[in-house]
Structures are given as C-alpha cells and as structure tokens.
C-alpha cells in the first residue's frame, strides 16, 4: 500500500490498528474486532449513502480484519462500488479488496468484470494498470475467459502507454500460465515479438518473459524472435554502462534483460543466418571479454550481476555446442573461477564444467584444469562443492588421465564424507573398468577400493571384478597372487574375503607353484577368515574348499576334516549344513573324473552392460547420461583387445534387453530349463541387470559354483514371484494366448479375451508328470494399490490333478482405473509329498483394455497437439533388440490393441497408432508414434495420453517389445 | 508423575519454571507456548499431547499454569494439584497476576519445593504450609527450638493439618453450602440435562483439638439411621420426603473415611481457618430457580424479533440477585432496539449478544424483554446457528435441596461443649452453565 498523503490519511483505520496491536490477549482482540464489525455493519446498513472516503476506510478495515485471519462475509458490494470511483486511492483499495477476497463463484464476478472492462477501455493509464494487476492477481479461469481476448489487443496497440504495456505483458503471462488453452494465438503473436524492439526497456523485459514462455510451447511461431533478441542483446552488450541510465545496475547494463534474452535464445538452435550468428558470437565474445576486465566496483552486486550474465552466456554456448572457440574460452573462464574466493562461484564453475566436459570440443580444455579440480576435491570446505568436483573429475576422465584421476579419487575416498562414499566407489569402479588398458591395474584398483571402503562396495562391484577376471585369461594369475597377498592383512573386509575365496577357488592353482602360497597355505589363509564371516560368505568359502579338493587333491584330507567337523555338518544354518554334507559326500564318493567335471572352471561370462553403471544411473538419475553416450564406444575398445570385438554392439544393446545367458554364478541353474518357449534362455536370472529379487528369493545359493540342489525348504507362504516373471509378463504384452510358464512338473497355458474394460482369462494347468498333484490350489492376488484398480474374480480349481491331465480355470477381470503392477498368481500343490510353491505375474497389462480408434491424419495431429503438456508425453529411445522387420512390427503394434493408422505420418517409415483405454472410472485416449532408424538400429517411441501414468506405463511396456 | 511446572504470562513468556525430572528439557517450554498459547485455533482441551509429552494447563485470568510430564500420570490428580496450587498462591499473595507472581518468585519456588517432591504431591494444606513457609524471612529466626520441633512433628505427624494448643476466646464456626446449578433446556421447556455441583466450605475458630460431626439430609445416611431405629419419630417423618440423593462426593483429607464407609457419618478434626469440607454432585430433583421462555421470529432476511420471558420459581420471600440474561445475536447484526420492563438491557457488539441485567428479583415473579434485531444481508449462505440463551444469578438457597441437619463439636480436654460454639450456616446457589435453547 503506498503511503497515503496526509490529507487523505484514514485516522479511524490507524486508531483501529493501534487498538488491535495494543490488545493484551486473543480474547481482547476478538472483542475489539467484533465491535468494529458491528460498527461497520451498522454503517453499511445505514440508509444514508456513505461517501467514498468512509467506504474506503471501512473496506480497508475489513481487509485488515480478514488478513488477521477472520472470516469476512460482507462488504464485497461496497468494494465493487469503490471500483467505479474516480479517485485513485479509492479505486486502488477496491481492487486490493477484490484481489484478496473475491471468491470465484461470487455473484459479484459479473459486476467486477464490468468494472474492470470499463477501466481497461478508459484512457487513464493508472486505471488500466490497476485493472490489469487485478486480473493477474486473481488469475482465475473466469477472468481469463473474460479478458484473454482483450489483453493482447492492449499489449500490441500502438497508442498504449509503456507502463500499461508492461503490465499487460505480465498479466497475459500469468493468464497463459494459469489456463493456456484460453489464450489463443493470433495475429498479435507476431506483433508481440516486435516488442523486443521497443524503446522502453521495461516493456522489453516484461515482453521477453512472455515470449520465452510462449515460445517454449510453440517454438515455430516465435522463430523470428531470435534475430531480434540477438540484435537487442548486442545493443545492450556493446553499450557503455552509462547509456541505459535507469537500467544500469552497479555499472552493468540491464543485467536482468540480458539474462532473459540469453535464456530465450536457449530455447532455439543456433541461428542459421550467418550474419545473425556472427553478431551473436560477437556478443558472446564481448561478454567473455568483459569478464576479464577489472571490476568497476567492489560491491558484491556488481560482480553478481556480471557473473549472472556470464553464466547464462556459458549455458547458451554449451547449449549450442558448435563453437569450439567459444567453448574453449568459456572453459578457460570457468577455470579462473575454480580458484575464486566465492564458494558459490566455485560451485557454479564446477557444475558448468561438468556439462562442458561432455562436449567434444571443450573436453580437452576442461582436462587442463585437472590439477585445480583435484585440489578442490582435497581442500574444499563445503561438501556440496566437493561433490561437484568429484562429478567433474568423473566427467573429464578419459584414457589419458584415467590412472591419475582414479588414483586421486581413491586417495580422496579415505577421507571422503560418508554421504558421497558409495557414489564415489561406484564411480571409481566404473572408471577403472572403462579405461582399463592393463587388467592388472584394474584388479589392483578394485582390490584397493575394497580395502579402503569395503562397506561401501556394493555387490555389483565385486561381482564385476570376478566376471572380468574369469573372462580374461591374462590376469587370472596376477589376480590370484594379488588377492592372496591382500588376504594376508590381519583384518580384511568381508567383500575381500568373498573375492579372495572365489578367485583362489578358481585359480589358486596358478600360484600354487610358489612354496609361499602352496595349496595348504592358501587353504589355511582362507579358513582363518572363515569364522569372522557372515553366512553367505561362509557358504561361498565352502564352495571354494570343494573346488580346492578338485584343484589340489593333496588338500582333500584336511578339507574333508573341516567339512566333517560339527560346526559345519551340524551347522544350524540349513544352507551351510547342506553344503557341508553334500560336498563331503561328493568328495568321498565321486571319482576324480566326475569331480573334475562337476567342479570344472567356470565358463566365461557373456558380455553385458556393466551392472555398476546401471546402478549409478539409477542413483543419479539423468545426471549420468552424458557418460552413457560414450559407453558403447568405450566398451568397444575395452573388449576390442580380446577375441570378441564384434560383441560390442550386442553388449550395448543388452542394456535394455535381458540377455539369454547363463548368469555369473550358475545361480539357480536347477530352475527348470526344459524347453519352455523360444526365448526360454531368459528364464535364467540375470543377476547383473536387476539383482534385487534373485538375491532375496528363498533357497537360492548366492554364489553357487555348482548346480545346487533344488530349493530345499518350500514354505506355506506364497513364494515371492519368480524373478523371471517380469519377462514372462513382457512376452504377453502384444499377444493374448500362449504358454505362460513351464517346468519339469507343470505347464501353464493361457488364453484371454478382452472387451471394453472387462476381460476373461482361461488358465490351463497341465500336469506333465505321471503322478497326480495333491491339494492343488491357486490364488490370484492384487498386491498394494492394485486392489483398488483391478477387480479380479477366480473360480476355484479341483484340488487333484491327475498325471498327464489338464485343468482349466476361468478368471474374470474388470479394470476399474489405470494400473501399473500385474496381479500375482500363486500356485501351490504337493508333488510326491514335496510342497511346490510357484508365484507368477498374470499377464494383465493396461494395454489389454485398448479399443482401437481409426482417425484421419488431420484428426490425429490435432489431438496430438492437444496432448502437449510435458507430463502427458512419455518418450523412449532405445536400441532394437530384434530385427526391424516391417511386418513383425505391424503385427506387434496391432497386438498391442491399438489401431495402426496408415498414411498419417508424412514419413512412411514411421508408425502411428491410436486407441482408447477403457477403464470403469474413465476412458484414456492414447496416441502412439514409433520412429525406427534402420541405420542406427534404434527406435524412438513417443506416447501421449490424457493421463501421465498411462503414457509412462504403456511406453515402458512397449519399449521392451522391439 | 509430574515432570515440571511452568507459569506463563499472556504473551507466552515463562515467569516461573520448576523441573522435577530429567526427562523434561527446556524445549518443552517452547513446545507448549507454540502449540497452545500461540496456537492459531484456540486450544480448548486442558490436556495437550505434544511429541510424547503431556501438558496439563489451567488459566487464571491472563496467567497460564502448565504441568508437563512424560509419564502416564493420573490427570485428575494433576488438576487437583493445579487447583490446590492456585488456592495456595491466592492465600499467600492474593490475586494470581503477572505482577504478583513476579514479586513472589522466591515464595513460589519455596512452595513448589514443599508441595511437590520429585513430582509427587505432598502437603498442600495452606494452614500448615503457612506455619513454616512465611513471607517474612526473618521471622524464622525468632522461632524457638520447641516451636520448630512442634512444626516438624505436626507436619510429619498423623494430623498434619492442625497444630496443637490453639486457643480462642470465642469458639465460632461458619458453614457455607455453595452450589452451582447447570442446566440445558429445550425451547419447549424440556430439561435436557441438569446437575448441581456443590461444596461445603467451613471456617472454624475452635480451641484445642475438637472432634466434629457433620450431618445432612443425604438419603443413605438417613435411611441407615432409620433402620437403626434409634432416631425419634419426628425426625423420621421430616426426613422422609426431604432427603436428597447425592451422586458422588469427595472429602477433605481431615474426614475419617473409614468411619464414613462403616457408619456413613462424617466426623473429623477440623483444620484451623478456612477449608473445603466436601464436594458433591446431584442430578435428581433439582429446584430450577429460573425458567427462560424464548421466542425468536425471523421477519424476512433482514429482521429478527426476539422475546424472552424469565420466571422465578422459588418462595416469594426469597430474593435472587445479580441476574444477567445473555441473548446471542447473529453475526451480521447491524442494529438492535431493546425494550424491557425491569432492569437494564444493552446490545454488546464486542460479544455479539444482548445483555440484560436485573439487580434483584423476588420469587414467583415474571419479567420480559423484547428486542428487534436488524440484519445485514450477506453473500454467505450459512444459516445462523442460534446459540442458546444463557443466564447468571445468585439465590439464597441450595437448588439441590441439601440441608444441614447438625454440626456437633466435641472437645473432651477443654471445658467447652457443643452449645458454647457459635455456628453460622449459609446457603448460596449460583448459576453454572444455565442455558436455554431458542
């Protein structure tokens, strides 16, 4: 509220406010307010009309009372009356009351709109401004409906005052943000762009906010703003600090405007017009030059303003990523900031440099600052800055400096904060693997890592080192030796024992020649750690021992002695006990030949995406994506040295598809493999992709050198779903019938049909054995929130299934609303006395409820545009995992349930589909676009639907299919 | 048990804090201030639980007394203690106000140390406290060894509330029966709920260690006496219809409960000075001193006509005093005209009510007020909730019907008998929450 002039001061209001402030207690305050309200009511009720002054005074009091937190249910009419006053102060108070207190369903809204309309059409600029501010403050849909057409006209009219234009631009921005559908583009849009040329800097600043917002939605319509923005920018940048007078802030000309201009330019690719581009480059250079100049003022505001522009310019340079010269200069500039006194500047510099490092032009330049960054990592006081420094080191790492960086990170790890340790460990592990030229260095590094920060070394890291050692013949001996030495430390981390046990068990023979590491010495060393370890590690060590028996027959007696001891053979842990018993029997019964076959050296692992990288990505989110791009390339180099150079592409594609492979540890190989479906290989657990469920599932040997016995303890509780059930689910996304599951005992077939939001599924349980299944029962359950999303009814099945017979079960499904998870099917039966417990995911996915929709091209694109909010869209870019056969693709898309629309997309290669997902609660329209790229063997899949969760889910489902 | 006690002023500043247990930290002080004193919505509940800590508070004028504890303590005990604490403080320095509390810091700490021990309430009898906690610090030095040991033996002895060797020239006894009557009545005159809560307060100035016996017209006591067949015929016939049913009662610590349990007789050695002998509650056969007959008529959207008649319902010879009728007005009242025959009536905007005051009114009379209320039309569709009409008054009889039958004093060692004691009995009935819906 501006200070009211003396003659206009409202004494009554001042007295009232001071009364309230002097109240001793809440009760006293309420009493005073009640009294005042009664007074105002009697005044408003009074028959004689109030003059403008007292009306204003009472409305002000009401406003004050409202702001104190009391309900006001009268006085709106008086406030609206004030709007039609000709005095500024009265009008202003009226608008203030309306913007604070109006509720949208008020019947007064028509009167208010009328008053605003009058003010907008008056020629008085202050009144127009007041009206515009009120519209922006209320910003409701009704307001937008009433004035969305009017405001653009005011904005571009030639005779509007500057201050009004400013308000109009900001008001329009607010309406557009609140209800974008009501602000229609029109011929005014092109004229808005020309406001960038306006004489008045305030108008330009206001307009540019509007343009940035509008152009981020419709970039094409505002393309012309680029050249205007560039010329505006160059005028500001080249102006002397005194030229702009009011808009110079601590010797920096128009810093806010410059930042906004630079940000607007970041919405567009580099200008194509050479002249414009030249001018822009010149501007950016000037900005970079100015950063070098000595500061004109010592005030912090001066440097803040200057640096704000500089950082915005650098982001623009990074965004363009096409000017090597500028990139290098930006990098140098940031390099200077790295040693700046200001912590904030150092942080920003490190952050920007991270993005610079991923550009091919500036990567080298960034690398020159390695010493400074390492120094920052060591000496920085603020942990967030240290974190950035670590990020930057990771980003700037390449073959040439990998050894140095990894060494530095390792040494930092010893003192690093606990909050970032795990991430640091992952990064070191990845860098060491990615840039490993010589594998002995790699092994050294990882073992060091385990030694320094064992607690933070996740499973994935040590899995990976074993994987690599097994796959590379040349390092096996070295690894065995190093591990042996590392284990000699009096206290070593459990992870080290795990690696040691595994490697010595496999390759202990390679170092057995040396009397200092004779078989018995090795065994004693391992066994000295045995009692300090947890159960899974002990289990692993037991397996290592049996391997020792195979490798070194002379240790057989000692090891059998150990296995036979009560602490093993009568261990309270079932797993350990079973291993001890089995291994003991195996070693005593089996001949050496059998033993040698059973305990053969592990076969090499197939190449796949490093699980560590996947974990880091999960941890960091999009931050780590820059590394991913190089991943394929680097992997090629890494594997190129070996015999499988050609695998690189496949390895990269493995990132998204489960590899048909035996897993690292022969884990679960007892699980049925007997020819299920063509892709039966995928039944095997991929420990390295998402090891979660496998590690936790019951009765699984976590390490298992051997094909271990079938799960011994089947409990009555429903088993956790088989880890592969997710993949089974994916198999059925595009088809309705097929074999869901098969093992030696049981085969489950499935047949399903869907109509609208209803579905019926026939499950066929086939007994593959000649013995009957007893107490056969199935339960379908909807875990978690699925319960409220899906209605599933099942009929019970016969508890007896004869050998070779098949029973059928009908399941009715009703989709209530959209869902993500799949219902669980739990099957229990007794086969020869043993309880079998299998959990599967029922292949009910959201796309099953698709109704195909045919539409014409124009129709399609109109709807496509309507669904343009960012959360309505889901997009994925992924490698093809199968061939890119047109017919197969079409069949899959049709299988999805949508209508395949021909001749809609201008590019005949692309596929577009449309459908409506029918749920009981609502119908969700869904549009799909699949763009294959045959050269790169890549797809881009875009989904838009009226519900964000649906787009995301369908996109996720479909991405697994191609 | 009690963890600590805080005294706040109206702004939420702590005037006094005494912490008895380690589990209460300083942050508890702020927690209560933020969550109760400065709460956005007024906190109505006297017990508040914040972060596993319980706060029990009472408010005296602008002062908040809050007991804080982390244990599962008996809430009734805590409030009993708080009320006792207020009584004790009032008897030491008068009204509980910020000023008085600031001026009596040391005294309050001394009292708290004496009344609570590790959070367990001890002796809260004002009379005995005053013997060893005095406001004149110097006085203590003048006490002889004997006096000191006497105090010690009294406080730690069996009869902690009375010291020996009291002597009065005139043995005098004042007995007040104070009752507050609560009522909720429907517009048609139907009693929805009614109860009386009463107190028997005594002031005794008796010499020696007298044994007192108190009798009243309680149904059980009289029935018991009747069965015994000892009482005379006259007593039986009068008590037959006059006896009342007491729902529950509590006694001062001086009353011998064992005797009450076995013989239903109330006998005690009284403390010296003023004390509360018993508290009781009745719900049956209550004499309602006043009847309120409301008539509210809405005339269109902008006018309301209210007519209220009050009738006094007791012996014409008695006079009721301090009568006040409070008629709530709607929140959008813009003007009020009142006409009343008796007393003064005024519209109080700050309280959203018409307040009608009558100084005195005899029994079996009737009085009337009528008011016209003008309303301001609002855009709020909510209807007026019509809060009940409430009333305040004071009458010189006990609305529960309680009568004191006797109060006998026996003192064997000194030479005065029951007849020598001058006894005064007074009945005062006040209104509690006395409301009639309209």
XYZ file of C-alpha atoms in Angstrom, chain A residues 113-469:
357
model
C -15.665 -7.876 -14.674
C -17.752 -4.971 -15.855
C -15.787 -2.529 -13.732
C -12.524 -3.952 -14.986
C -13.751 -3.685 -18.550
C -14.587 -0.034 -18.028
C -11.171 0.669 -16.601
C -9.448 -1.169 -19.423
C -11.255 0.889 -22.009
C -10.612 4.154 -20.189
C -7.693 6.167 -21.448
C -6.263 6.615 -17.970
C -3.051 4.568 -17.759
C -3.062 4.213 -13.962
C -6.605 2.850 -14.013
C -5.696 0.439 -16.779
C -2.695 -0.733 -14.775
C -4.828 -1.273 -11.675
C -7.291 -3.333 -13.689
C -4.518 -5.419 -15.243
C -2.919 -6.049 -11.869
C -6.242 -7.193 -10.500
C -6.721 -9.637 -13.390
C -3.240 -11.007 -12.859
C -3.669 -11.265 -9.100
C -6.957 -13.104 -9.315
C -5.899 -15.069 -12.382
C -8.965 -17.289 -12.240
C -10.476 -19.087 -15.209
C -13.423 -16.719 -15.313
C -11.066 -13.781 -15.549
C -9.137 -15.500 -18.295
C -12.324 -16.234 -20.202
C -13.442 -12.646 -19.963
C -10.201 -10.889 -20.775
C -7.938 -13.268 -22.687
C -9.049 -11.638 -25.904
C -8.789 -8.083 -24.667
C -5.329 -8.030 -23.161
C -3.329 -8.972 -26.274
C -5.070 -6.115 -28.052
C -3.937 -3.659 -25.382
C -0.468 -5.143 -25.462
C 0.103 -4.576 -29.182
C -1.972 -1.419 -29.687
C 0.218 1.404 -30.935
C -1.107 4.076 -28.620
C -0.821 2.182 -25.321
C 1.424 3.737 -22.735
C 4.640 1.913 -21.880
C 3.706 1.212 -18.276
C 0.397 -0.294 -19.379
C 2.166 -2.467 -21.947
C 4.445 -3.741 -19.244
C 1.530 -4.669 -17.025
C -0.372 -6.177 -19.944
C 2.542 -8.416 -20.900
C 2.950 -9.739 -17.368
C -0.809 -10.127 -16.943
C -1.011 -12.129 -20.150
C 1.888 -14.291 -18.991
C 0.050 -15.051 -15.790
C -3.176 -15.943 -17.621
C -1.258 -18.106 -20.041
C 0.406 -19.978 -17.237
C -2.892 -20.431 -15.399
C -5.040 -21.510 -18.343
C -3.028 -21.877 -21.539
C -5.982 -23.177 -23.524
C -7.820 -19.877 -23.191
C -5.047 -17.667 -24.500
C -5.323 -18.199 -28.216
C -2.526 -17.455 -30.581
C -3.438 -14.987 -33.266
C -2.061 -12.237 -35.368
C -0.967 -10.487 -32.197
C 1.704 -13.091 -31.605
C 3.870 -11.794 -34.417
C 3.490 -8.269 -33.111
C 4.445 -9.335 -29.616
C 7.778 -10.429 -30.982
C 8.353 -6.915 -32.196
C 8.030 -5.603 -28.677
C 11.638 -6.729 -28.404
C 12.400 -3.650 -30.441
C 10.523 -1.358 -28.111
C 12.238 1.803 -26.977
C 11.273 1.254 -23.359
C 13.474 -1.251 -21.567
C 10.771 -2.128 -19.048
C 8.429 -3.171 -21.829
C 11.136 -5.327 -23.369
C 11.886 -7.006 -20.050
C 8.226 -7.752 -19.445
C 7.629 -8.882 -23.017
C 10.590 -11.209 -23.050
C 9.248 -13.178 -20.109
C 6.024 -13.629 -22.032
C 7.807 -14.590 -25.239
C 10.055 -17.107 -23.501
C 7.050 -18.813 -22.010
C 5.053 -18.779 -25.243
C 7.917 -19.895 -27.448
C 8.803 -22.838 -25.236
C 5.352 -24.180 -26.168
C 5.213 -23.169 -29.830
C 8.789 -22.604 -30.950
C 7.912 -22.265 -34.616
C 5.565 -19.329 -34.224
C 8.161 -17.259 -32.493
C 11.155 -18.152 -34.595
C 11.601 -14.557 -35.670
C 12.395 -13.510 -32.146
C 15.875 -14.997 -32.418
C 17.280 -12.328 -34.697
C 15.521 -9.581 -32.762
C 16.830 -10.912 -29.493
C 20.325 -11.108 -30.886
C 20.267 -7.541 -32.084
C 18.828 -6.370 -28.794
C 21.465 -8.277 -26.908
C 24.257 -6.863 -28.997
C 22.990 -3.345 -28.410
C 22.989 -3.872 -24.665
C 26.304 -5.646 -24.568
C 28.082 -3.085 -26.655
C 26.574 -0.121 -24.846
C 28.637 1.769 -22.369
C 27.493 1.404 -18.810
C 26.098 4.927 -18.806
C 23.923 4.589 -21.899
C 20.994 2.847 -20.313
C 20.774 5.137 -17.305
C 17.947 3.748 -15.187
C 18.587 0.230 -16.328
C 22.215 0.149 -15.332
C 22.702 -1.838 -12.170
C 26.008 -1.282 -10.428
C 27.741 -0.446 -13.730
C 26.266 -3.482 -15.503
C 23.860 -2.520 -18.293
C 20.441 -4.189 -17.951
C 21.567 -7.466 -16.351
C 18.069 -8.933 -15.958
C 17.172 -8.214 -19.544
C 20.433 -9.714 -20.781
C 19.907 -12.886 -18.796
C 16.369 -13.225 -20.068
C 17.498 -12.698 -23.651
C 20.177 -15.341 -23.291
C 17.676 -17.693 -21.785
C 15.236 -17.081 -24.633
C 17.971 -17.932 -27.108
C 18.470 -21.230 -25.319
C 15.022 -22.274 -26.497
C 16.267 -22.320 -30.075
C 19.070 -23.993 -32.028
C 21.913 -21.780 -33.275
C 20.648 -19.230 -35.820
C 21.149 -20.319 -39.394
C 21.570 -16.860 -40.824
C 25.294 -16.194 -40.947
C 25.028 -12.521 -40.139
C 22.857 -13.117 -37.070
C 25.093 -15.865 -35.934
C 28.158 -13.712 -36.377
C 26.579 -10.992 -34.325
C 25.617 -13.396 -31.593
C 29.098 -14.872 -31.469
C 30.426 -11.361 -31.229
C 28.095 -10.691 -28.294
C 29.152 -13.814 -26.502
C 32.766 -12.935 -27.058
C 32.174 -9.477 -25.675
C 30.574 -10.963 -22.599
C 33.540 -13.270 -22.140
C 35.893 -10.321 -22.669
C 34.081 -8.263 -20.109
C 34.567 -10.965 -17.561
C 38.296 -10.434 -17.962
C 38.107 -6.715 -17.363
C 38.865 -5.469 -13.890
C 35.677 -4.909 -11.908
C 34.266 -1.400 -11.982
C 33.055 -1.659 -8.438
C 33.980 -3.637 -5.389
C 30.341 -4.128 -4.462
C 29.110 -7.691 -4.492
C 26.057 -6.656 -6.519
C 28.302 -5.636 -9.387
C 30.064 -8.950 -9.613
C 26.832 -10.866 -9.083
C 25.152 -9.119 -11.990
C 28.171 -9.573 -14.199
C 28.567 -13.230 -13.378
C 24.868 -13.907 -13.837
C 25.162 -12.764 -17.433
C 28.370 -14.692 -17.901
C 26.945 -17.975 -16.650
C 23.838 -17.513 -18.750
C 26.076 -16.898 -21.762
C 28.093 -20.011 -20.986
C 24.948 -22.105 -20.777
C 23.987 -20.753 -24.177
C 27.393 -21.687 -25.558
C 27.038 -25.175 -24.116
C 23.518 -25.384 -25.484
C 24.751 -24.558 -28.984
C 27.765 -26.837 -28.644
C 29.039 -25.793 -32.052
C 31.606 -23.094 -31.472
C 34.880 -24.712 -30.426
C 36.493 -21.381 -29.921
C 33.807 -20.118 -27.566
C 33.630 -23.394 -25.708
C 37.323 -23.287 -25.008
C 37.141 -19.690 -23.894
C 34.192 -20.440 -21.653
C 36.153 -23.277 -20.220
C 39.121 -21.051 -19.509
C 36.897 -18.500 -17.894
C 35.389 -21.160 -15.659
C 38.879 -22.328 -14.885
C 39.599 -18.945 -13.401
C 36.519 -19.174 -11.261
C 37.684 -22.514 -9.929
C 40.110 -20.648 -7.745
C 37.823 -17.762 -6.914
C 37.275 -16.716 -3.336
C 33.485 -17.076 -3.599
C 32.320 -20.592 -2.775
C 29.182 -20.136 -4.832
C 31.208 -19.228 -7.890
C 33.405 -22.261 -7.488
C 30.341 -24.440 -7.227
C 28.767 -22.950 -10.321
C 32.009 -23.226 -12.245
C 32.382 -26.891 -11.390
C 28.783 -27.561 -12.323
C 29.018 -25.816 -15.692
C 32.302 -27.525 -16.399
C 30.645 -30.894 -15.943
C 28.436 -30.160 -18.912
C 31.323 -28.667 -20.844
C 33.306 -31.841 -20.345
C 30.793 -33.819 -22.331
C 31.213 -31.632 -25.394
C 33.815 -32.986 -27.766
C 35.205 -29.509 -28.461
C 35.881 -28.499 -24.932
C 36.741 -31.833 -23.396
C 40.460 -31.249 -23.860
C 40.225 -27.752 -22.478
C 38.439 -28.993 -19.403
C 41.145 -31.540 -18.872
C 43.759 -28.844 -18.436
C 42.150 -27.929 -15.127
C 42.577 -31.348 -13.672
C 45.079 -30.227 -11.052
C 42.811 -27.490 -9.797
C 39.838 -29.816 -9.579
C 41.810 -32.432 -7.726
C 42.947 -29.724 -5.390
C 39.366 -28.627 -4.903
C 38.392 -32.171 -4.049
C 41.029 -32.246 -1.357
C 40.797 -28.805 0.179
C 37.256 -27.576 -0.377
C 35.403 -26.929 2.875
C 31.868 -27.270 1.550
C 30.737 -30.816 0.920
C 28.431 -29.896 -1.959
C 31.355 -28.301 -3.767
C 33.458 -31.402 -3.184
C 30.650 -33.459 -4.630
C 30.649 -31.321 -7.759
C 34.395 -31.653 -8.009
C 34.056 -35.425 -7.868
C 31.381 -35.272 -10.574
C 33.612 -33.169 -12.744
C 36.574 -35.490 -12.303
C 34.365 -38.337 -13.373
C 33.133 -36.405 -16.384
C 36.574 -35.307 -17.546
C 38.148 -38.698 -17.201
C 39.390 -40.403 -20.325
C 42.040 -42.898 -21.270
C 44.882 -40.443 -20.944
C 44.248 -39.312 -17.411
C 42.303 -42.262 -16.033
C 45.152 -43.567 -13.926
C 45.783 -40.234 -12.316
C 42.130 -39.496 -11.658
C 41.397 -42.919 -10.296
C 44.386 -42.692 -8.005
C 43.290 -39.291 -6.767
C 39.736 -40.424 -6.202
C 40.986 -43.465 -4.344
C 43.118 -41.381 -2.078
C 40.258 -38.963 -1.512
C 37.968 -41.843 -0.659
C 39.845 -42.448 2.559
C 38.729 -39.088 3.899
C 35.549 -38.587 1.908
C 32.206 -37.791 3.514
C 30.046 -40.746 4.239
C 27.220 -39.280 2.237
C 29.052 -39.496 -1.051
C 31.223 -42.529 -0.429
C 29.041 -45.106 -2.114
C 28.726 -42.978 -5.194
C 32.451 -42.376 -5.249
C 33.089 -46.110 -5.020
C 30.800 -46.771 -7.956
C 32.478 -44.070 -9.976
C 35.931 -45.371 -9.277
C 34.845 -48.867 -10.176
C 33.333 -47.707 -13.437
C 36.296 -45.570 -14.433
C 38.708 -48.323 -13.583
C 36.804 -50.751 -15.735
C 36.100 -48.395 -18.588
C 39.608 -47.132 -19.064
C 41.480 -50.231 -18.052
C 44.272 -50.795 -20.524
C 46.041 -53.233 -18.415
C 43.965 -55.503 -16.283
C 46.421 -55.924 -13.518
C 45.925 -52.236 -12.860
C 42.196 -52.814 -12.820
C 42.458 -55.648 -10.355
C 44.773 -53.607 -8.145
C 42.419 -50.686 -8.192
C 39.344 -52.629 -7.268
C 41.082 -54.541 -4.523
C 42.338 -51.247 -3.185
C 38.813 -49.967 -3.342
C 37.542 -52.864 -1.303
C 40.359 -52.383 1.155
C 39.714 -48.668 1.631
C 35.952 -48.517 1.558
C 34.768 -52.066 1.854
C 31.478 -51.152 3.474
C 30.508 -49.025 0.544
C 31.404 -51.544 -2.114
C 28.148 -52.933 -3.350
C 27.622 -56.480 -4.533
C 27.741 -55.353 -8.120
C 31.306 -54.153 -7.826
C 32.782 -57.388 -6.651
C 30.601 -59.427 -8.990
C 32.040 -57.372 -11.775
C 35.659 -57.874 -10.845
C 35.138 -61.622 -10.740
C 33.359 -61.528 -14.054
C 36.267 -59.742 -15.641
C 38.911 -61.924 -14.085
